[in-house]
Short mmCIF file of C-alpha atoms in Angstrom, two decimals:
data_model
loop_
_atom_site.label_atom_id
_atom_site.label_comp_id
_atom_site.label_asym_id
_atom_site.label_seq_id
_atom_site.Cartn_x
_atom_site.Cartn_y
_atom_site.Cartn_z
CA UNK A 1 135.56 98.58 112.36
CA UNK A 2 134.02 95.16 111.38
CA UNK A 3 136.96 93.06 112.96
CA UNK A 4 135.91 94.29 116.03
CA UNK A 5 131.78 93.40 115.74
CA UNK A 6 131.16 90.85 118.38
CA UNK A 7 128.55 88.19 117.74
CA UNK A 8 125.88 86.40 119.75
CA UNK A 9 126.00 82.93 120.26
CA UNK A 10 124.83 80.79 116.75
CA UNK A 11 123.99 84.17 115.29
CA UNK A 12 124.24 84.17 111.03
CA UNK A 13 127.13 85.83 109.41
CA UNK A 14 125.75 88.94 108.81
CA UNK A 15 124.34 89.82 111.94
CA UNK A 16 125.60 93.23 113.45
CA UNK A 17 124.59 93.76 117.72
CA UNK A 18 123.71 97.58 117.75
CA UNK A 19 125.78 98.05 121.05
CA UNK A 20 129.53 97.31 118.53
CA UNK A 21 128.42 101.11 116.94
CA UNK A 22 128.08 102.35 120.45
CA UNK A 23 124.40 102.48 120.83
CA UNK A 24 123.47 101.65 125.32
CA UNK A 25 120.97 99.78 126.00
CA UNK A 26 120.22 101.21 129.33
CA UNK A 27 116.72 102.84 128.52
CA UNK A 28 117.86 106.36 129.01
CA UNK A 29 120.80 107.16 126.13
CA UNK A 30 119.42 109.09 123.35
CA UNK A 31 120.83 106.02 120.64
CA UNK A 32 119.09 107.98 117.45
CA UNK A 33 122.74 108.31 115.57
CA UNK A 34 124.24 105.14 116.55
CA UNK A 35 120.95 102.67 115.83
CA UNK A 36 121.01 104.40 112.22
CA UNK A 37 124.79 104.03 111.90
CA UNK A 38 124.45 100.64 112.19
CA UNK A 39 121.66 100.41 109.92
CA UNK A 40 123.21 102.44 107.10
CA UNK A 41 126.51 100.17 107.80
CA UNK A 42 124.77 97.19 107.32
CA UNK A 43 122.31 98.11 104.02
CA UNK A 44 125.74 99.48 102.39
CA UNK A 45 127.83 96.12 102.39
CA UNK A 46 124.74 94.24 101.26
CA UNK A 47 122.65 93.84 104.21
CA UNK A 48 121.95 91.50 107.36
CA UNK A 49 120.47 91.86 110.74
CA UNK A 50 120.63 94.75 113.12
CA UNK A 51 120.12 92.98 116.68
CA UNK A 52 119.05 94.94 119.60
CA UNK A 53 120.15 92.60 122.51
CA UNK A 54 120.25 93.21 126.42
CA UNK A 55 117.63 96.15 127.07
CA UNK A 56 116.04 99.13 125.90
CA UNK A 57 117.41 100.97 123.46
CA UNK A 58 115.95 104.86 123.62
CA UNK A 59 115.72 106.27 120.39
CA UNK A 60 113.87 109.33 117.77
CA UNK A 61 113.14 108.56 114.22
CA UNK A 62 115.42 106.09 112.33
CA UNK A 63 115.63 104.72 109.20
CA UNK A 64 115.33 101.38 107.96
CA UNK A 65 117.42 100.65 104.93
CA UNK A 66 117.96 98.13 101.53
CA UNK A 67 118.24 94.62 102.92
CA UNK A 68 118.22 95.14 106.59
CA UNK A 69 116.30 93.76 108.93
CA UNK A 70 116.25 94.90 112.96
CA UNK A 71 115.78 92.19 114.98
CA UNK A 72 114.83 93.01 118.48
CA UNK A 73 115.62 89.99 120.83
CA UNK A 74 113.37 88.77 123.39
CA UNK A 75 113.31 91.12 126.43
CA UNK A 76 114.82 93.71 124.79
CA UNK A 77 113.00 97.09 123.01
CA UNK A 78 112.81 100.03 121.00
CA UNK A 79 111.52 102.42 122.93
CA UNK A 80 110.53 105.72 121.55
CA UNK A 81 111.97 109.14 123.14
CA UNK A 82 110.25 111.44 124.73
CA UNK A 83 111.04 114.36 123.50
CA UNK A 84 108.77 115.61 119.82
CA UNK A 85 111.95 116.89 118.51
CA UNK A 86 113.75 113.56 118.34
CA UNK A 87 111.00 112.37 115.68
CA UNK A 88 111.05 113.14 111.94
CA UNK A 89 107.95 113.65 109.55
CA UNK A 90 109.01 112.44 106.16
CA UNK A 91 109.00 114.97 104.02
CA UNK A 92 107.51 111.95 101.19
CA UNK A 93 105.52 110.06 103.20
CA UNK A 94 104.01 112.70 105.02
CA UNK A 95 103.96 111.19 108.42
CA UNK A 96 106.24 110.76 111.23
CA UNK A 97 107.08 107.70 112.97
CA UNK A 98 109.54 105.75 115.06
CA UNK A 99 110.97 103.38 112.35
CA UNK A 100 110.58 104.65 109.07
CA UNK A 101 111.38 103.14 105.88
CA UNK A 102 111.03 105.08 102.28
CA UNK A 103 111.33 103.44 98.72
CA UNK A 104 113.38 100.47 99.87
CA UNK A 105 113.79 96.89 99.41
CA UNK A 106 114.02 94.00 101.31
CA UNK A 107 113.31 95.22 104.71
CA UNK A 108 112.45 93.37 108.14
CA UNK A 109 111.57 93.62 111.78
CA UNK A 110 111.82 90.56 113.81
CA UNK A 111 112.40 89.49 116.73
CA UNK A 112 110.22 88.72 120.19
CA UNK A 113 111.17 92.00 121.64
CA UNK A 114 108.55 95.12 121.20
CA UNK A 115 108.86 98.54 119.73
CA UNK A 116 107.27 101.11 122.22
CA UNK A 117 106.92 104.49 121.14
CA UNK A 118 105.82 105.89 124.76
CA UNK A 119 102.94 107.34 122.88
CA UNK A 120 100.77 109.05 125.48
CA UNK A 121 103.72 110.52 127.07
CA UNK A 122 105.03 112.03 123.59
CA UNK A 123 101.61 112.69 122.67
CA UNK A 124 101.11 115.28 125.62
CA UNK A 125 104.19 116.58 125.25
CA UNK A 126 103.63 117.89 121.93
CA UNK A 127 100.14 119.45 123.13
CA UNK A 128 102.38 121.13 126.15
CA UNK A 129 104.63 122.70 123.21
CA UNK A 130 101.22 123.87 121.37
CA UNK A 131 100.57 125.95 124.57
CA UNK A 132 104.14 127.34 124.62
CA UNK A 133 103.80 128.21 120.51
CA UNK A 134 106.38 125.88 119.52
CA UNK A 135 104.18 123.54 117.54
CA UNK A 136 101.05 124.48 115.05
CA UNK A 137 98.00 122.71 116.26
CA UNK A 138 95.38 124.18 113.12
CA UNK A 139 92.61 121.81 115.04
CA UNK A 140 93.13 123.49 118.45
CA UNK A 141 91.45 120.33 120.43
CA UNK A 142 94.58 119.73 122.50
CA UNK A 143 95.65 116.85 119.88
CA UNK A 144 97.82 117.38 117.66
CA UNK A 145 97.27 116.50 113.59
CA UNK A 146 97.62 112.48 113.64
CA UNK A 147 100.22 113.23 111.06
CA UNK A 148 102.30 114.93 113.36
CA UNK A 149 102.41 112.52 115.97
CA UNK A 150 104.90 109.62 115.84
CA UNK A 151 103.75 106.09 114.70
CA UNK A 152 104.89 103.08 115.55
CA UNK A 153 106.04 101.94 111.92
CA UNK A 154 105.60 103.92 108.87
CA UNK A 155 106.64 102.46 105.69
CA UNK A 156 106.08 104.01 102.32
CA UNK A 157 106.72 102.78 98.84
CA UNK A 158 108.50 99.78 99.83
CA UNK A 159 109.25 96.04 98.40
CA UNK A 160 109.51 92.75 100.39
CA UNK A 161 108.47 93.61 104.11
CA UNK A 162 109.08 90.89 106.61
CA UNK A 163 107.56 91.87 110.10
CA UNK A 164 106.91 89.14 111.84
CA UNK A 165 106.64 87.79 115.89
CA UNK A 166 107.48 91.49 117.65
CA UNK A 167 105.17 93.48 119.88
CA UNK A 168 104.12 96.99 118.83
CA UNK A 169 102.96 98.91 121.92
CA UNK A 170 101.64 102.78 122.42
CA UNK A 171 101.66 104.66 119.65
CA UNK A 172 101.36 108.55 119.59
CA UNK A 173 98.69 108.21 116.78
CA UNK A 174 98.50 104.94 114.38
CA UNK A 175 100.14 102.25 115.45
CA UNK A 176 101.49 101.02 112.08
CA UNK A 177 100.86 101.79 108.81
CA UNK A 178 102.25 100.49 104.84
CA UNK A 179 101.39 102.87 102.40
CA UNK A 180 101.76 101.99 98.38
CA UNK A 181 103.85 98.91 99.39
CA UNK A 182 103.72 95.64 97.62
CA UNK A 183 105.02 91.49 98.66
CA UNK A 184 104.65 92.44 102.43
CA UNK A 185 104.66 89.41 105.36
CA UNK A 186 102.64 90.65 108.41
CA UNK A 187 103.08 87.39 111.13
CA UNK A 188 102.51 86.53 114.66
CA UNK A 189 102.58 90.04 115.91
CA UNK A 190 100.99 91.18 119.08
CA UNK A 191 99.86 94.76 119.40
CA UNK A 192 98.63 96.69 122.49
CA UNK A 193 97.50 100.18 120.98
CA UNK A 194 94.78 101.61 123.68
CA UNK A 195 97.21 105.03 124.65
CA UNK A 196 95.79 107.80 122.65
CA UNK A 197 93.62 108.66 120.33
CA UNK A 198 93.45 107.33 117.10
CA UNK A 199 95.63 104.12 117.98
CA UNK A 200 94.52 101.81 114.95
CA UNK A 201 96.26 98.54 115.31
CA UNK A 202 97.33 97.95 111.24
CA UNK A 203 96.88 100.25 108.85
CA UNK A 204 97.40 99.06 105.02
CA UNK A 205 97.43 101.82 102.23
CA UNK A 206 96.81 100.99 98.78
CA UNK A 207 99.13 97.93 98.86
CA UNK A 208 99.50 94.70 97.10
CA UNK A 209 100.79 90.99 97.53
CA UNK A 210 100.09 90.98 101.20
CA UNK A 211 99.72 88.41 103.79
CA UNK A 212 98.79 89.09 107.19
CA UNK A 213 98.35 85.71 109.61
CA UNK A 214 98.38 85.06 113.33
CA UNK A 215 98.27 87.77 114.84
CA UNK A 216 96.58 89.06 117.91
CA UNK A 217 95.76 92.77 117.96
CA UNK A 218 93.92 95.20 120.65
CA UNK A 219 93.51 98.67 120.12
CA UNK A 220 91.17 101.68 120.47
CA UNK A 221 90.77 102.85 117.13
CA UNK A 222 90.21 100.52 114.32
CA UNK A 223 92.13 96.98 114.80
CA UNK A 224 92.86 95.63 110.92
CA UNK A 225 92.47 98.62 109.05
CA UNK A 226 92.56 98.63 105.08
CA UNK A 227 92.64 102.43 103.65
CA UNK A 228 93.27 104.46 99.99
CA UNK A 229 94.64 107.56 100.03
CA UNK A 230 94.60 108.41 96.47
CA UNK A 231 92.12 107.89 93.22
CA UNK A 232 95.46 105.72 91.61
CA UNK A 233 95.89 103.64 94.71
CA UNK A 234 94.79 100.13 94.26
CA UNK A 235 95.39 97.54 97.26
CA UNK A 236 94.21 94.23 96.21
CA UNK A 237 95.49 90.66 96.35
CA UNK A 238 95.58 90.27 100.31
CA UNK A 239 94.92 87.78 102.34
CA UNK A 240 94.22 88.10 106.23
CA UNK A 241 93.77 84.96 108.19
CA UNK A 242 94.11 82.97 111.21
CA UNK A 243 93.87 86.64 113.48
CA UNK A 244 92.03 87.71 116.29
CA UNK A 245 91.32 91.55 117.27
CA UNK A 246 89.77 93.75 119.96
CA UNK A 247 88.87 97.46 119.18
CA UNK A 248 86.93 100.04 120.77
CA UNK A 249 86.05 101.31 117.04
CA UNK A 250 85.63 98.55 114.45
CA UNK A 251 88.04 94.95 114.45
CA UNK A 252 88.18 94.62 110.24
CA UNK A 253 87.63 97.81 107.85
CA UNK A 254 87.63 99.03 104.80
CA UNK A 255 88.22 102.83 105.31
CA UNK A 256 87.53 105.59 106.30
CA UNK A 257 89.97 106.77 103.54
CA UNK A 258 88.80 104.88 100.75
CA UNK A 259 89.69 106.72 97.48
CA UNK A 260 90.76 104.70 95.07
CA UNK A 261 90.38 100.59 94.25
CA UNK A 262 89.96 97.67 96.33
CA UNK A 263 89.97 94.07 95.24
CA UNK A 264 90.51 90.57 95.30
CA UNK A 265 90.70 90.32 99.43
CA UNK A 266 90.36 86.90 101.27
CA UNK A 267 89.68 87.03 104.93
CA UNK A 268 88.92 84.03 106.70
CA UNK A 269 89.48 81.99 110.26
CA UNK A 270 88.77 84.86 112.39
CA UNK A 271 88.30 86.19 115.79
CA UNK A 272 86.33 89.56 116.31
CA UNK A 273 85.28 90.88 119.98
CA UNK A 274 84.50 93.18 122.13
CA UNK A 275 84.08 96.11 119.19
CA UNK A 276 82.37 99.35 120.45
CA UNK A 277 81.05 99.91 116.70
CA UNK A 278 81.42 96.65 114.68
CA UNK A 279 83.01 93.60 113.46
CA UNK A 280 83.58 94.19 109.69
CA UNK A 281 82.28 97.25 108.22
CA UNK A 282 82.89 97.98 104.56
CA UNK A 283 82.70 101.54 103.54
CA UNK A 284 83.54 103.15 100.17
CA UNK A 285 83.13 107.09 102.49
CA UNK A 286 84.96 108.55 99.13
CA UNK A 287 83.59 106.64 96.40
CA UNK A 288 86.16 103.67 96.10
CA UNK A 289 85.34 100.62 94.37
CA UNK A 290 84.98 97.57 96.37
CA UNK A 291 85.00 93.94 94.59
CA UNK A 292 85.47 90.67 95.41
CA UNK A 293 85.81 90.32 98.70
CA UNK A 294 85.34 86.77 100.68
CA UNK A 295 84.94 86.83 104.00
CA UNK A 296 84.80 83.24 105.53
#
């Protein structure tokens, strides 16, 4: 199979187009199995890019693997299906989500193209298969357990995240979240999260070693979002800088979940506005300890 990959133009050795393992760019092909073929392919002779190249590539949950990065090329997309059943809540993370990445190393997106998960439009549909009986909804309010509903970007216990220049659009709940990762590069995103309810922009989980830098973020719910989910977690030595961030909630926060540590945070050189609730709140709702923390 790999004497037949094709290559774009100056593109690195070990760069793979997703359309050589048959996946259609053509915004209406289910590409699920073909998008994680590739990806698996990839991770298992020792990594490289994943390009998405020429359109929109229609898919359910994936997988990120061990040294891969997807790299979605200017004017092209990941676009999330429409259908609930295409989408997979991790049975270890808890959450489900468009891209997905559990315990692994080395991992990217890139690109100028935009991951769109369609998220009002999935969203509704899952409330339409509450009313049929087909999906538990334990809140009955007509939306469904954020949990549930298909993220952006989940990544859980991972090591050396690169995301850096894509657009993350309409998520069915948060937009995207990195839970218990560590060494993680957050740069020059753009995020348009305003579809559904609670659309935070970032969402970062007891994590470490992160740096977070130029990027432009407007969302209803909560734009740069710092959380704990657990009395071990401990996210401390990040820095967030050089952003700027819109929400109809609150633009930088610590919480709501705040149960175990936070410290040693730098956050400086940036641009708050138009918040419904506030600019910065810090908030220990669960008894968290908070310490040094510079905001400049």
């Amino acid at each position: 199979m790999a004497a037949a990959l094709s290559f774009l133009p100056g593109a690195a050795a070990k760069d793979f187009l997703a359309t050589d393992f048959g996946a259609r760019p053509d915004g209406v092909t289910l590409n699920t199995a073909s998008l994680q073929a590739a990806i698996d392919y990839v991770s298992e002779r020792g990594g490289g890019r994943v390009i998405l190249h020429g359109g929109d590539f229609v898919s359910g949950s994936i997988y990120l693997k061990d040294n891969v990065t997807l790299h979605i090329e200017k004017g092209s997309s990941l676009l999330g299906s429409l259908n609930p059943w295409d989408y997979v809540k991790d049975p270890e993370a808890g959450w489900t989500a468009l891209l997905l990445a559990v315990r692994q190393s080395n991992i990217g997106v890139t690109g100028e193209g935009t991951i769109c998960c369609r998220g009002y439009e999935v969203a509704t549909r899952f409330v339409d298969f509450v009313h049929l009986g087909l999906i538990e909804d334990p809140l009955a309010l007509d939306r469904v357990q954020e949990t549930k509903r298909p993220e952006n970007i989940h990544f859980f216990l991972c090591e050396g995240v690169t995301v850096k220049d894509i657009t993350l659009r309409d998520p069915a709940s948060w937009n995207q979240q990195y839970d218990r990762c560590r060494d993680i590069l957050i740069e020059g995103i753009k995020v348009d999260a305003k579809c559904y309810w609670n659309n935070d922009g970032l969402d970062v989980v007891d994590c470490s070693d992160v740096v977070i830098r130029n990027c432009d973020i407007d969302s209803a719910d909560d734009a740069y979002c710092f959380k704990s989910h657990t009395k071990e977690g401990v996210s401390e030595n990040i820095l967030l800088e050089n952003c700027r961030g819109r929400s109809s909630a609150n633009g930088i926060k610590f919480g709501t979940f705040t149960l175990g540590k936070f410290r040693n945070f730098t956050i400086r050189n940036m641009e708050i506005y138009d918040t419904y609730r506030s600019a910065i709140t810090i908030a220990s709702v669960d008894g968290a300890s908070i310490e040094d923390i510079e905001i400049d």
